[in-house]
């Protein structure tokens, strides 16, 4: 059924308005909605597992040998190690910031029970949900330095660099990376762009220089005084007391999915040693190259993909669909509006023939016949023929 002119104009206006609204939405979503979506989710809960690499040094000091026996300290070789980290979101957290808590342990798996625990730490930091950087508050974090029967004792620590997440939209540049072992930030330099399981990642590397752990936390294990023989020192008498400090250095590699800032793979070449001076290691406390296992890498890739799909949906797919629908609605409205603006031709009344154009013969003018007797003819069409002829020559 054909629409009336008024209805066509109404529908045209509706379509034009709808098309314009869809086009505006297509333009606004990438700039407004994506900024709301492009944040680290508050339901973040990540477990990572890293293991020492086969064929590389994995050395661990037997701590019991420091306090027992007459011989020098014993350093075990080829020790299987596993590092576990569990990251959760805690309060305070809101639309712009989030507090991450990371519990991390390093164990040797060839020893049962608590004796296999080498290091343990709990770190808390409040970060921006977009940049991954610690918030501008003091203190913005804390680290557990002692564990006793009452639980962990957290000491306020000011964090100064990223730690567990890179920024949304990670760039090929240098970022400050916070090392909880020495509580300082060091440059994480961009090394290369590569792929892990067909996913583009950026590799960064951070080098923590040799640092005295005693200067960080003055715990008994960070500075020890023992007989020279126990340290294996031969340049002084065997029973002479020798004080050594524990030093730390690390080369940390990080593979980051750039759109989401997810660390999909991580590795550490960690070295702890006792020495009288920082430039001359004397007794190794820990030396190993620890890297995320395959299950952790796959899990991190899945998290990154889930978030990139969400960003792609609101940043590209939805705007394209709305834009196409908007153009279609706009063109349909304009077409219908322009078509409805031209008035249709009026039809003749039913049963009435159209009146032909008058001719010279029908104009009512005087016509001369062949005998030159003028006769007057009336126009045909709107007049009926006379029913009686009147003889004008008839006389009374």
Coordinates of C-alpha atoms in Angstrom, one line a residue, residues 189-340:
X189 CA 64.5 -1.1 27.9
X190 CA 62.7 -2.1 24.8
X191 CA 64.7 -4.8 23.1
X192 CA 62.7 -6.2 20.2
X193 CA 59.3 -7.0 18.7
X194 CA 58.7 -10.7 18.4
X195 CA 55.9 -13.3 18.6
X196 CA 54.8 -15.9 21.1
X197 CA 52.4 -18.5 19.8
X198 CA 51.5 -16.1 16.9
X199 CA 50.8 -13.2 19.2
X200 CA 52.8 -10.0 18.8
X201 CA 54.8 -9.1 21.9
X202 CA 57.4 -6.5 22.9
X203 CA 60.4 -7.8 24.8
X204 CA 61.9 -5.5 27.5
X205 CA 65.0 -6.1 29.7
X206 CA 65.8 -4.7 33.1
X207 CA 69.2 -5.0 34.7
X208 CA 69.4 -4.5 38.4
X209 CA 73.0 -3.7 39.3
X210 CA 74.9 -5.3 42.2
X211 CA 73.3 -3.9 45.3
X212 CA 73.8 -4.6 49.0
X213 CA 70.7 -6.2 50.5
X214 CA 71.9 -5.0 54.0
X215 CA 71.4 -1.4 52.7
X216 CA 67.8 -2.4 51.8
X217 CA 66.8 -4.4 54.9
X218 CA 69.1 -4.9 57.9
X219 CA 68.1 -8.5 58.6
X220 CA 70.6 -11.0 60.1
X221 CA 70.9 -13.1 56.9
X222 CA 72.0 -10.0 54.9
X223 CA 75.2 -9.6 56.8
X224 CA 77.0 -12.5 58.5
X225 CA 80.2 -12.8 60.5
X226 CA 81.7 -16.3 60.5
X227 CA 85.2 -17.8 60.7
X228 CA 87.3 -17.5 57.6
X229 CA 87.4 -21.2 57.2
X230 CA 83.6 -21.3 57.0
X231 CA 83.6 -18.8 54.1
X232 CA 86.4 -20.7 52.4
X233 CA 88.7 -17.6 52.8
X234 CA 92.4 -18.5 52.8
X235 CA 94.1 -15.1 52.9
X236 CA 93.5 -14.7 56.6
X237 CA 93.8 -17.2 59.5
X238 CA 91.1 -19.9 59.4
X239 CA 89.6 -18.9 62.7
X240 CA 89.7 -15.1 62.0
X241 CA 86.2 -13.6 61.9
X242 CA 85.2 -12.4 58.5
X243 CA 82.1 -10.3 57.9
X244 CA 80.4 -10.7 54.5
X245 CA 77.4 -8.9 53.1
X246 CA 74.8 -10.5 50.8
X247 CA 74.6 -8.8 47.4
X248 CA 71.9 -9.0 44.8
X249 CA 71.8 -8.6 41.0
X250 CA 69.3 -9.6 38.4
X251 CA 68.7 -9.5 34.6
X252 CA 64.9 -9.6 34.1
X253 CA 63.3 -10.2 30.7
X254 CA 59.6 -9.4 30.1
X255 CA 57.5 -10.2 27.0
X256 CA 54.5 -7.8 26.9
X257 CA 51.3 -7.9 24.8
X258 CA 51.3 -4.2 23.8
X259 CA 47.5 -3.5 23.5
X260 CA 46.7 -4.7 27.0
X261 CA 50.0 -4.4 28.8
X262 CA 49.8 -8.1 29.9
X263 CA 53.1 -9.7 30.8
X264 CA 52.7 -13.0 28.9
X265 CA 56.2 -14.3 29.7
X266 CA 58.8 -13.4 32.2
X267 CA 62.3 -14.6 33.1
X268 CA 64.9 -13.7 35.7
X269 CA 68.6 -14.5 35.8
X270 CA 69.0 -13.9 39.6
X271 CA 72.3 -13.9 41.5
X272 CA 72.6 -13.6 45.3
X273 CA 76.1 -13.9 46.8
X274 CA 78.1 -13.2 49.9
X275 CA 81.2 -11.0 49.5
X276 CA 83.4 -8.5 51.3
X277 CA 83.2 -6.1 48.4
X278 CA 80.5 -5.8 45.7
X279 CA 82.9 -6.4 42.8
X280 CA 84.2 -9.8 44.0
X281 CA 81.6 -12.6 44.7
X282 CA 83.0 -15.2 47.1
X283 CA 80.1 -17.5 48.2
X284 CA 77.1 -18.1 46.1
X285 CA 73.7 -17.9 47.9
X286 CA 71.5 -18.4 44.8
X287 CA 72.1 -18.4 41.1
X288 CA 69.6 -19.5 38.6
X289 CA 67.7 -18.6 35.4
X290 CA 64.0 -18.9 36.1
X291 CA 61.3 -18.6 33.3
X292 CA 57.5 -18.9 33.1
X293 CA 56.4 -22.4 32.3
X294 CA 54.3 -23.2 29.2
X295 CA 51.0 -23.4 31.1
X296 CA 51.6 -19.9 32.6
X297 CA 52.4 -18.5 29.1
X298 CA 49.2 -20.0 27.6
X299 CA 47.2 -18.6 30.5
X300 CA 48.6 -15.1 30.1
X301 CA 48.0 -15.2 26.4
X302 CA 44.4 -16.1 27.0
X303 CA 44.0 -13.2 29.4
X304 CA 45.6 -10.9 26.8
X305 CA 43.3 -12.2 24.0
X306 CA 40.2 -11.7 26.1
X307 CA 41.0 -8.1 26.7
X308 CA 42.2 -7.4 23.1
X309 CA 38.9 -8.8 21.8
X310 CA 37.0 -6.5 24.1
X311 CA 39.1 -3.5 22.9
X312 CA 38.6 -4.5 19.3
X313 CA 34.8 -4.9 19.8
X314 CA 34.3 -1.4 21.0
X315 CA 37.2 0.2 19.2
X316 CA 36.6 -1.2 15.7
X317 CA 33.8 -3.6 15.1
X318 CA 30.9 -1.7 16.8
X319 CA 31.9 1.7 15.2
X320 CA 32.0 0.1 11.8
X321 CA 28.6 -1.6 12.1
X322 CA 27.0 1.6 13.5
X323 CA 28.6 3.6 10.8
X324 CA 27.3 1.4 8.0
X325 CA 23.8 1.3 9.4
X326 CA 23.9 5.1 9.9
X327 CA 24.8 5.7 6.2
X328 CA 22.1 3.3 5.0
X329 CA 19.5 5.0 7.2
X330 CA 20.6 8.5 6.2
X331 CA 20.5 7.7 2.4
X332 CA 17.2 5.9 2.7
X333 CA 15.7 8.9 4.5
X334 CA 17.0 11.4 2.0
X335 CA 15.8 9.3 -0.9
X336 CA 12.3 8.9 0.6
X337 CA 12.2 12.6 1.4
X338 CA 13.1 13.8 -2.0
X339 CA 10.8 11.3 -3.7
X340 CA 7.9 12.4 -1.5

